[in-house]
mmCIF file of C-alpha atoms in Angstrom:
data_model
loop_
_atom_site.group_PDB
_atom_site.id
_atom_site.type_symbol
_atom_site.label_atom_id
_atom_site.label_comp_id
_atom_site.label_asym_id
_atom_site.label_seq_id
_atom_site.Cartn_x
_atom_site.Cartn_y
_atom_site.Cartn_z
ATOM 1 C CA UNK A 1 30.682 -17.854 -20.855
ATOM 2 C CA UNK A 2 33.631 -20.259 -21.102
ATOM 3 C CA UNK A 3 31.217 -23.507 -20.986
ATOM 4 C CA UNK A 4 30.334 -25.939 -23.347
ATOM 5 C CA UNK A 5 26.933 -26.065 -24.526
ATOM 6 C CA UNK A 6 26.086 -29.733 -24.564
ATOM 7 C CA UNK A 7 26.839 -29.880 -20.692
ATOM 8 C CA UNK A 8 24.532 -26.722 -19.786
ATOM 9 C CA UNK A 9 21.296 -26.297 -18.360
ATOM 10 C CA UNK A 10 18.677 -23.661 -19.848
ATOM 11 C CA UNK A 11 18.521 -22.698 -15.845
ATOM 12 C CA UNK A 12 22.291 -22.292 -15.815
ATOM 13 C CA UNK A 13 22.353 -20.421 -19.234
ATOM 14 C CA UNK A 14 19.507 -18.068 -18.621
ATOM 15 C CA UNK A 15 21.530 -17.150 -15.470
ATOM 16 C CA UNK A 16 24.252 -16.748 -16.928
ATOM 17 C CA UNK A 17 22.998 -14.220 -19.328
ATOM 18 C CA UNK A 18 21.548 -12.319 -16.687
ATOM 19 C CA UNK A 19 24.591 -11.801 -15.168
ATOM 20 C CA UNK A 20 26.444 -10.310 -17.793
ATOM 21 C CA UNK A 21 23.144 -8.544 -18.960
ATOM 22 C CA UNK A 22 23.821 -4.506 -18.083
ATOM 23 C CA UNK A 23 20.588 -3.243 -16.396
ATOM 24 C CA UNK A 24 20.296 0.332 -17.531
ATOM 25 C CA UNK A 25 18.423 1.967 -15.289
ATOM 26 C CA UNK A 26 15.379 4.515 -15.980
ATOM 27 C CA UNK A 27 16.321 8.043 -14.891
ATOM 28 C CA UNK A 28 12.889 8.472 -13.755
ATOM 29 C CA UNK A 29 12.805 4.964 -12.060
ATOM 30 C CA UNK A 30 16.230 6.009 -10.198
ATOM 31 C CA UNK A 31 14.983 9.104 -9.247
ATOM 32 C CA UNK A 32 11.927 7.484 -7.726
ATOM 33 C CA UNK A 33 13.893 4.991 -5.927
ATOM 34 C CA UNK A 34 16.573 7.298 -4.087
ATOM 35 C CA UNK A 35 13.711 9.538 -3.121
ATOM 36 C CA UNK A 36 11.758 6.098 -1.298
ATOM 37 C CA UNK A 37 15.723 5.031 0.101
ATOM 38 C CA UNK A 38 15.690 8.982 1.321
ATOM 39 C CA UNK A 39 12.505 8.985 3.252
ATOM 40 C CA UNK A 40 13.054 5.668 4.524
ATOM 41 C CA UNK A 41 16.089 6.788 6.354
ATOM 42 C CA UNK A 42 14.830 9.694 7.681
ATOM 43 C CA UNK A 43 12.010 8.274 9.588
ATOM 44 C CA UNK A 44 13.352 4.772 10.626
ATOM 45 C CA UNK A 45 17.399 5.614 10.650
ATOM 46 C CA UNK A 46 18.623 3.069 8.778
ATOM 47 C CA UNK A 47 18.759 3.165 4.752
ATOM 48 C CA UNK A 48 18.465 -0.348 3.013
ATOM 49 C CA UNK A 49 19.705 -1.154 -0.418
ATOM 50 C CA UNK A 50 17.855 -0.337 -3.544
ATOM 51 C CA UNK A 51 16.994 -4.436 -3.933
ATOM 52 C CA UNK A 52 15.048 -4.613 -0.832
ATOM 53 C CA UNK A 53 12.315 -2.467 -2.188
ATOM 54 C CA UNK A 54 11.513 -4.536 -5.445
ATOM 55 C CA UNK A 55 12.431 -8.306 -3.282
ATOM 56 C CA UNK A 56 9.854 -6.779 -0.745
ATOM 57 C CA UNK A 57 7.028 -5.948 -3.590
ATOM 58 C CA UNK A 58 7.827 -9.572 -4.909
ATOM 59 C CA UNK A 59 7.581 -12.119 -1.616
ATOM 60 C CA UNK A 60 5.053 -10.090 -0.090
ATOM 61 C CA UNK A 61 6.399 -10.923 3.330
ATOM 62 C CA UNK A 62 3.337 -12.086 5.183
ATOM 63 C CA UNK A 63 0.770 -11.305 3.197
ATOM 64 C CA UNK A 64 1.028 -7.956 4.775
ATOM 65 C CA UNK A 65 0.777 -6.053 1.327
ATOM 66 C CA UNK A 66 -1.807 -6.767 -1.603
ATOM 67 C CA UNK A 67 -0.859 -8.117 -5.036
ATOM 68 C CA UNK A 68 -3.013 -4.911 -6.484
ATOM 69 C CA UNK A 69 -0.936 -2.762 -4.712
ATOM 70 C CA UNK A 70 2.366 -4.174 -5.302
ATOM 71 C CA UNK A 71 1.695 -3.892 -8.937
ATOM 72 C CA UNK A 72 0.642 -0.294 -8.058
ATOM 73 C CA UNK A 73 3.766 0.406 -6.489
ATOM 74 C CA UNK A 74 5.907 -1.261 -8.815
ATOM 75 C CA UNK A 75 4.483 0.996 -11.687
ATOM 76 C CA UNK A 76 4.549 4.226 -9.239
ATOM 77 C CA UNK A 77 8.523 3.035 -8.862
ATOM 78 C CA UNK A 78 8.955 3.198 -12.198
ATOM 79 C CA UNK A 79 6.608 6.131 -12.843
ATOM 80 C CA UNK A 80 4.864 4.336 -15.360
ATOM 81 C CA UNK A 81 1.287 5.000 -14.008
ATOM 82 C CA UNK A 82 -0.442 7.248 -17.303
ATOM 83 C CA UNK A 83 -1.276 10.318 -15.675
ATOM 84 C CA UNK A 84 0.250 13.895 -15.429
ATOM 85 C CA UNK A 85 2.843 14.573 -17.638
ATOM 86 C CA UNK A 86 2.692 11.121 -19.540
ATOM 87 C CA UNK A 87 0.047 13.189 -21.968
ATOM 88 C CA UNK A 88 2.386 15.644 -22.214
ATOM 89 C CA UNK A 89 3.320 14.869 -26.268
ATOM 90 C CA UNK A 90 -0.220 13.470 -27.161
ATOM 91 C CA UNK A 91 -3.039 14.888 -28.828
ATOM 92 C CA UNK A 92 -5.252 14.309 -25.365
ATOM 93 C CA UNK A 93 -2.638 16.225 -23.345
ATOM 94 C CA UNK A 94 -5.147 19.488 -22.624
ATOM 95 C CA UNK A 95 -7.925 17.098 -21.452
ATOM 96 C CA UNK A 96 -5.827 14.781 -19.540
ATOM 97 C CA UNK A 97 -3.022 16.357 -18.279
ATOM 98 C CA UNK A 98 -3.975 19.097 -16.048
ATOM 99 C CA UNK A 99 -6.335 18.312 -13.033
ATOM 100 C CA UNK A 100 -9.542 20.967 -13.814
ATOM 101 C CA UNK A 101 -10.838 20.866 -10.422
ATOM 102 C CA UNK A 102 -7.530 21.980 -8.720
ATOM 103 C CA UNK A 103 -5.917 24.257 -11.293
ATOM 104 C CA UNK A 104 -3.216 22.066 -11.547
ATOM 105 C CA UNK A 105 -0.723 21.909 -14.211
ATOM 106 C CA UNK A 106 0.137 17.887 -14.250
ATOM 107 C CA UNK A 107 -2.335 16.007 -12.424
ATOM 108 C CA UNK A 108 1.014 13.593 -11.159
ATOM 109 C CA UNK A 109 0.645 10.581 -9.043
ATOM 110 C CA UNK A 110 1.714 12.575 -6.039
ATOM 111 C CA UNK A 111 -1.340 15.601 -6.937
ATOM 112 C CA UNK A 112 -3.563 12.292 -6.442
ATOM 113 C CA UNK A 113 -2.309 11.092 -3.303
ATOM 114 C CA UNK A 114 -1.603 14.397 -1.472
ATOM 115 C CA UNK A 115 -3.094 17.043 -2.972
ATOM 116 C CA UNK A 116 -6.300 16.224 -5.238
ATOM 117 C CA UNK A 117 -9.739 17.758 -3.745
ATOM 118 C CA UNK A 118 -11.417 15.524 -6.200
ATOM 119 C CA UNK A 119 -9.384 11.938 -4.929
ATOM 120 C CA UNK A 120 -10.600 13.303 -1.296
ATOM 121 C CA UNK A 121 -7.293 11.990 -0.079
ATOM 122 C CA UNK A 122 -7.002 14.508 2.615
ATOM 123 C CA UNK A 123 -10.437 12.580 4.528
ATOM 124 C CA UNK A 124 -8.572 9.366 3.601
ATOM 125 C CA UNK A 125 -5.519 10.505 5.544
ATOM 126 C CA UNK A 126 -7.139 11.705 8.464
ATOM 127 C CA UNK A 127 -9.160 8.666 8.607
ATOM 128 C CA UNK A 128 -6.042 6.550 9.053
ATOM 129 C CA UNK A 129 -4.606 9.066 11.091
ATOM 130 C CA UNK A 130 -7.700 8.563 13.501
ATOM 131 C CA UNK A 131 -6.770 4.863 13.584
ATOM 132 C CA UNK A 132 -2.686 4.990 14.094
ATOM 133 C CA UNK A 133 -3.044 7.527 17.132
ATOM 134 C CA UNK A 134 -5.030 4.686 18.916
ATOM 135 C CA UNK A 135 -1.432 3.046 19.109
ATOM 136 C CA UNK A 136 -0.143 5.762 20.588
ATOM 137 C CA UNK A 137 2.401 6.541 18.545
ATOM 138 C CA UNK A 138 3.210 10.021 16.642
ATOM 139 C CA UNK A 139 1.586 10.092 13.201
ATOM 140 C CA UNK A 140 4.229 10.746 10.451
ATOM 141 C CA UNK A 141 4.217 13.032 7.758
ATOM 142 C CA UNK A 142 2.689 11.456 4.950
ATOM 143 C CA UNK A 143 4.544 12.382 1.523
ATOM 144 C CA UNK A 144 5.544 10.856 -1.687
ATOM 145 C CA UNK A 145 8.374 9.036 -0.913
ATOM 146 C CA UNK A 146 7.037 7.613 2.274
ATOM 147 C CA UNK A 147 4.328 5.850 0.277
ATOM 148 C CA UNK A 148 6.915 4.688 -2.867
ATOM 149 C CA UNK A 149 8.909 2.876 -0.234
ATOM 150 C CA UNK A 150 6.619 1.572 2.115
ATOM 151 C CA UNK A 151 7.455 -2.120 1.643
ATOM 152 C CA UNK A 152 10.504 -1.265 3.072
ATOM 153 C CA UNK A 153 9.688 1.087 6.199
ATOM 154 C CA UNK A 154 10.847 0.340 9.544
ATOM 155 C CA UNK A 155 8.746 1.174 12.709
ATOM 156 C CA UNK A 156 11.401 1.002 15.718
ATOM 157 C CA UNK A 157 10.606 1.226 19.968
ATOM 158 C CA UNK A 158 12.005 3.968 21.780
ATOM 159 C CA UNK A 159 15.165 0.939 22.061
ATOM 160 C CA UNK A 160 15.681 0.919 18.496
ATOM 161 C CA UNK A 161 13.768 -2.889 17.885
ATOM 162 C CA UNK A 162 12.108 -3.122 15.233
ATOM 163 C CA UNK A 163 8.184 -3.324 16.411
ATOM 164 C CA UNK A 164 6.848 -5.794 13.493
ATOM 165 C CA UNK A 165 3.347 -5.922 14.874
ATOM 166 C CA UNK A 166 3.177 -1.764 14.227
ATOM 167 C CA UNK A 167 5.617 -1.571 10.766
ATOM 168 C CA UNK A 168 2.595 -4.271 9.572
ATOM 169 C CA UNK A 169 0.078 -2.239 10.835
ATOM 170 C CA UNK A 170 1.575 0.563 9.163
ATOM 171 C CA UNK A 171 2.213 -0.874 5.798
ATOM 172 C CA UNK A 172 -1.651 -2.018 5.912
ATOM 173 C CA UNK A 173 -2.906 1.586 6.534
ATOM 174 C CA UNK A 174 -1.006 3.251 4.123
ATOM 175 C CA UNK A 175 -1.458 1.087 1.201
ATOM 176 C CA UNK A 176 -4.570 0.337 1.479
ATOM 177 C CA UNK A 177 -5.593 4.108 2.033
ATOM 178 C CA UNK A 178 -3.469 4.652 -1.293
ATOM 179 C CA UNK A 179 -4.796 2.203 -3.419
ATOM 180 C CA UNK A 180 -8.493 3.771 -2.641
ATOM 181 C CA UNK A 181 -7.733 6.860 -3.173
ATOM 182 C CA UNK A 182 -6.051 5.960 -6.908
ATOM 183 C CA UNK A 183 -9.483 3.874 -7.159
ATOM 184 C CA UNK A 184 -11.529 7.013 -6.229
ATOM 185 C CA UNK A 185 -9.907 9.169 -8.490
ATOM 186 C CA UNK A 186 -10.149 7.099 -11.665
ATOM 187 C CA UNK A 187 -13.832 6.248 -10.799
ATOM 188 C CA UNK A 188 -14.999 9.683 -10.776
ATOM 189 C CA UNK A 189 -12.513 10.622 -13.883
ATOM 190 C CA UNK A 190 -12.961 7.667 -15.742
ATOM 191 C CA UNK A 191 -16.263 5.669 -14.506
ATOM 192 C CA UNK A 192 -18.088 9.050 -14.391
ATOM 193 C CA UNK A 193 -16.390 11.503 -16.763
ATOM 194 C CA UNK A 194 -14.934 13.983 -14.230
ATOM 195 C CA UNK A 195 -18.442 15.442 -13.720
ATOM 196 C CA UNK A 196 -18.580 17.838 -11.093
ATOM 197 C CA UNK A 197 -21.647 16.905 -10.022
ATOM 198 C CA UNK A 198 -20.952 13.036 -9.388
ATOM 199 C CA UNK A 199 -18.059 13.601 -7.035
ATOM 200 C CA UNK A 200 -17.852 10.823 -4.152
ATOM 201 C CA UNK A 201 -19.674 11.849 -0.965
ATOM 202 C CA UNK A 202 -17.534 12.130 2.747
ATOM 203 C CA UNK A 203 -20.331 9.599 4.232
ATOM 204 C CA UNK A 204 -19.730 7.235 0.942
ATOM 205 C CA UNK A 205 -15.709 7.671 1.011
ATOM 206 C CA UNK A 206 -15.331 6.846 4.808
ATOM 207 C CA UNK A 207 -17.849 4.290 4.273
ATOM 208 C CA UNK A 208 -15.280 2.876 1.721
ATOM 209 C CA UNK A 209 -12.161 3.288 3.509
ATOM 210 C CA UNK A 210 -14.028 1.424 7.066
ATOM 211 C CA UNK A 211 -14.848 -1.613 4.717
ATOM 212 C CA UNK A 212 -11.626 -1.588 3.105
ATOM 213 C CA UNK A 213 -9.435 -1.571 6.113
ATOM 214 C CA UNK A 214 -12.102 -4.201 7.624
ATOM 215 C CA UNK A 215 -11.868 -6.621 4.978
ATOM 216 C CA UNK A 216 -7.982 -6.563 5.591
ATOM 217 C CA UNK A 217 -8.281 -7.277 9.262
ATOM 218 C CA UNK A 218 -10.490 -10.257 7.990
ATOM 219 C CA UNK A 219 -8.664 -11.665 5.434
ATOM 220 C CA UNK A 220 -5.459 -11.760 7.812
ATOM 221 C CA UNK A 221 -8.316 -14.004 10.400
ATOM 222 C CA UNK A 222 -8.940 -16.474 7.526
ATOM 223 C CA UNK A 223 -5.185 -16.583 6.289
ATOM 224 C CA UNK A 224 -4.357 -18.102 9.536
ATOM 225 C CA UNK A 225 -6.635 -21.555 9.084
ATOM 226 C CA UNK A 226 -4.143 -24.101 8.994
ATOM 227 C CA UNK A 227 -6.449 -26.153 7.598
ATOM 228 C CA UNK A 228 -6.836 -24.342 5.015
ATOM 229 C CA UNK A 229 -3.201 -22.940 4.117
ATOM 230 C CA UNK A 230 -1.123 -25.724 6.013
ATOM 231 C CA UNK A 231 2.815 -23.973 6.438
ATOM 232 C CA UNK A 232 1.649 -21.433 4.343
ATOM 233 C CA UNK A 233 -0.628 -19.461 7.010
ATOM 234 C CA UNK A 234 -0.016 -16.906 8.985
ATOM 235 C CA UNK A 235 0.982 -16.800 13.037
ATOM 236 C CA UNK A 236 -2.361 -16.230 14.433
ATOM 237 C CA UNK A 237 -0.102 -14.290 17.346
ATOM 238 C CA UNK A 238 0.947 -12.205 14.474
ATOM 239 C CA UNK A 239 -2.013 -11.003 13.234
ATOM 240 C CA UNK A 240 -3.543 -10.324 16.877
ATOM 241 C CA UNK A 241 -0.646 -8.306 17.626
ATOM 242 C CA UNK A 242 -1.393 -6.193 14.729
ATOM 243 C CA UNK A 243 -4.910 -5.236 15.194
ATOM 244 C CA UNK A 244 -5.214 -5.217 18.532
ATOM 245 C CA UNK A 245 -4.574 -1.503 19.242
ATOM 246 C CA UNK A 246 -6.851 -0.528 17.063
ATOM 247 C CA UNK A 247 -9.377 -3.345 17.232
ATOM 248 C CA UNK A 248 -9.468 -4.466 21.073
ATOM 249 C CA UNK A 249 -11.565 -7.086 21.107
ATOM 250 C CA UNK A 250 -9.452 -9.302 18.392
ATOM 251 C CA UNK A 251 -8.193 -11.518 21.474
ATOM 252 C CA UNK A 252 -11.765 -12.951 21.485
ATOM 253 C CA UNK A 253 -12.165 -14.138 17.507
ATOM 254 C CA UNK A 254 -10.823 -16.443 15.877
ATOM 255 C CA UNK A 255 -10.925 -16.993 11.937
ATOM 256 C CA UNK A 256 -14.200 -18.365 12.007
ATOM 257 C CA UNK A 257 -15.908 -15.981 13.936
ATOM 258 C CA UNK A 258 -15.068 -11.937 13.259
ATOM 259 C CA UNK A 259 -17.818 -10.005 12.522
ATOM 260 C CA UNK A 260 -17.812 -8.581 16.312
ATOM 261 C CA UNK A 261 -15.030 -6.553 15.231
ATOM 262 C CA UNK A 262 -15.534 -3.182 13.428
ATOM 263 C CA UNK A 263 -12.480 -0.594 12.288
ATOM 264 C CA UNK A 264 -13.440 2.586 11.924
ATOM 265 C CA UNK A 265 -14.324 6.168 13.503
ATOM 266 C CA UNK A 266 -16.364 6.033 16.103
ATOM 267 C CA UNK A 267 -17.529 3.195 16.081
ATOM 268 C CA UNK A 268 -18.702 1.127 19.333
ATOM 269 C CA UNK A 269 -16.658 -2.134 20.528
ATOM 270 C CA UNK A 270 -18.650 -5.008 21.274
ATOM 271 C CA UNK A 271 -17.602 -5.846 25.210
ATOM 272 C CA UNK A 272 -15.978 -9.476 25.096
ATOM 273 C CA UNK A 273 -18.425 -12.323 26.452
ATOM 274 C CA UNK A 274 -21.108 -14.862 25.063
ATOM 275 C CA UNK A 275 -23.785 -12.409 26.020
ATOM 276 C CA UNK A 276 -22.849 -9.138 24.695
#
């Protein structure tokens, strides 16, 4: 290092080995990565560097994305998630690496999201579709690389601006759709032995997705006491202006007060007023 010991910091040293340390990086986990950068580009036009996707899984900008599903996306980055071909040279590989139900070879992390009948990911996705179009804006197409690199997405005006209030909005939907359909799918192959017989019901998984999505919109209410989280809470004005097109009476609640407000399909809004 071309520094004498005695006068060095174990901050300084530490630092100093991990910038001569060579990061060798995972085929798999470069693969992954180029294929979120890829996606990312095509929908919002501009392609950021491969560090923004692991500094935006590890600030958490917001609060906008859970610390489950950053872990979950950190392991789907790297691939590292056991399913599909990770049985592939073990003695459980013909029970756990094809998906039964759907004839598939692997039963991959993308089968899961995208494809699985048993994950019922395709209600899941129209259910958030439902919600997005209530913005008004043009529902993308949902694919793998969309979802490995959704920390970073960019949803821009017809100027080019970045919209914040929608890319939040977005980020919300589509992780928190993801990270219940991975829960859905390990519950009925895990929790209840891939019995054909136990699979989750449409009323029970939309019932799941509603409270999911509406325990979001409440936790951002109560992460906005100042009281409670002093600098650390966020802009009330930033958390109205992402749930108001699809949750129109948020300009009337406050933190301490939001069970008026339901997400979900057809469901009524409460008109605003003391005596609704």
């Amino acid at each position: 290092i071309g520094a004498r010991l005695s006068v060095l910091s174990q901050s300084e040293l530490y630092k100093a080995i991990r910038h001569h340390h060579k990061n060798d990086t995972r085929k798999n986990t470069h693969r992954a990565v180029k294929q979120a950068l890829d996606t990312i580009e095509a929908t919002s036009g501009s392609r950021p560097p491969p560090s923004q996707l692991w500094l935006a899984l590890k600030k958490r900008k917001h609060k906008t994305l859970t610390q489950k599903w950053c872990a979950f996306n950190w392991k789907a980055l790297h691939q590292a998630h056991k399913v599909g071909e990770y049985w592939l040279h073990t003695r459980m590989k013909d029970s756990r690496m094809p998906c039964t139900e759907c004839n598939a070879p692997a039963e991959s992390l993308e089968h899961i999201l995208l494809e699985c009948r048993v994950s019922h990911q395709e209600l899941v996705w129209d259910l958030v579709k439902s919600q997005w179009e209530l913005t008004g804006r043009e529902w993308p197409c949902i694919n793998m690389g969309l979802i490995l690199g959704i920390s970073a997405i960019q949803i821009r005006d017809p100027d080019g601006k970045v919209n914040h209030a929608l890319t939040r909005l977005f980020q919300i939907l589509v992780s928190e759709s993801c990270y219940l359909i991975w829960c859905l799918r390990c519950e009925w192959r895990i929790g209840r032995e891939a019995n054909p017989m136990k699979r989750h019901t449409v009323s029970e998984v939309t019932a799941r997705w509603q409270s999911a999505i509406n325990k979001r919109l409440r936790m951002d209410w109560k992460l906005t006491s100042r009281a409670v989280y002093k600098k650390k809470a966020l802009p009330q004005r930033l958390v109205a202006r992402t749930w108001q097109l699809i949750a129109p009476n948020l300009q009337y609640i406050n933190e301490k007060k939001i069970e008026g407000v339901l997400v979900g399909m057809g469901i009524e809004r409460r008109p605003p007023g003391r005596n609704r």
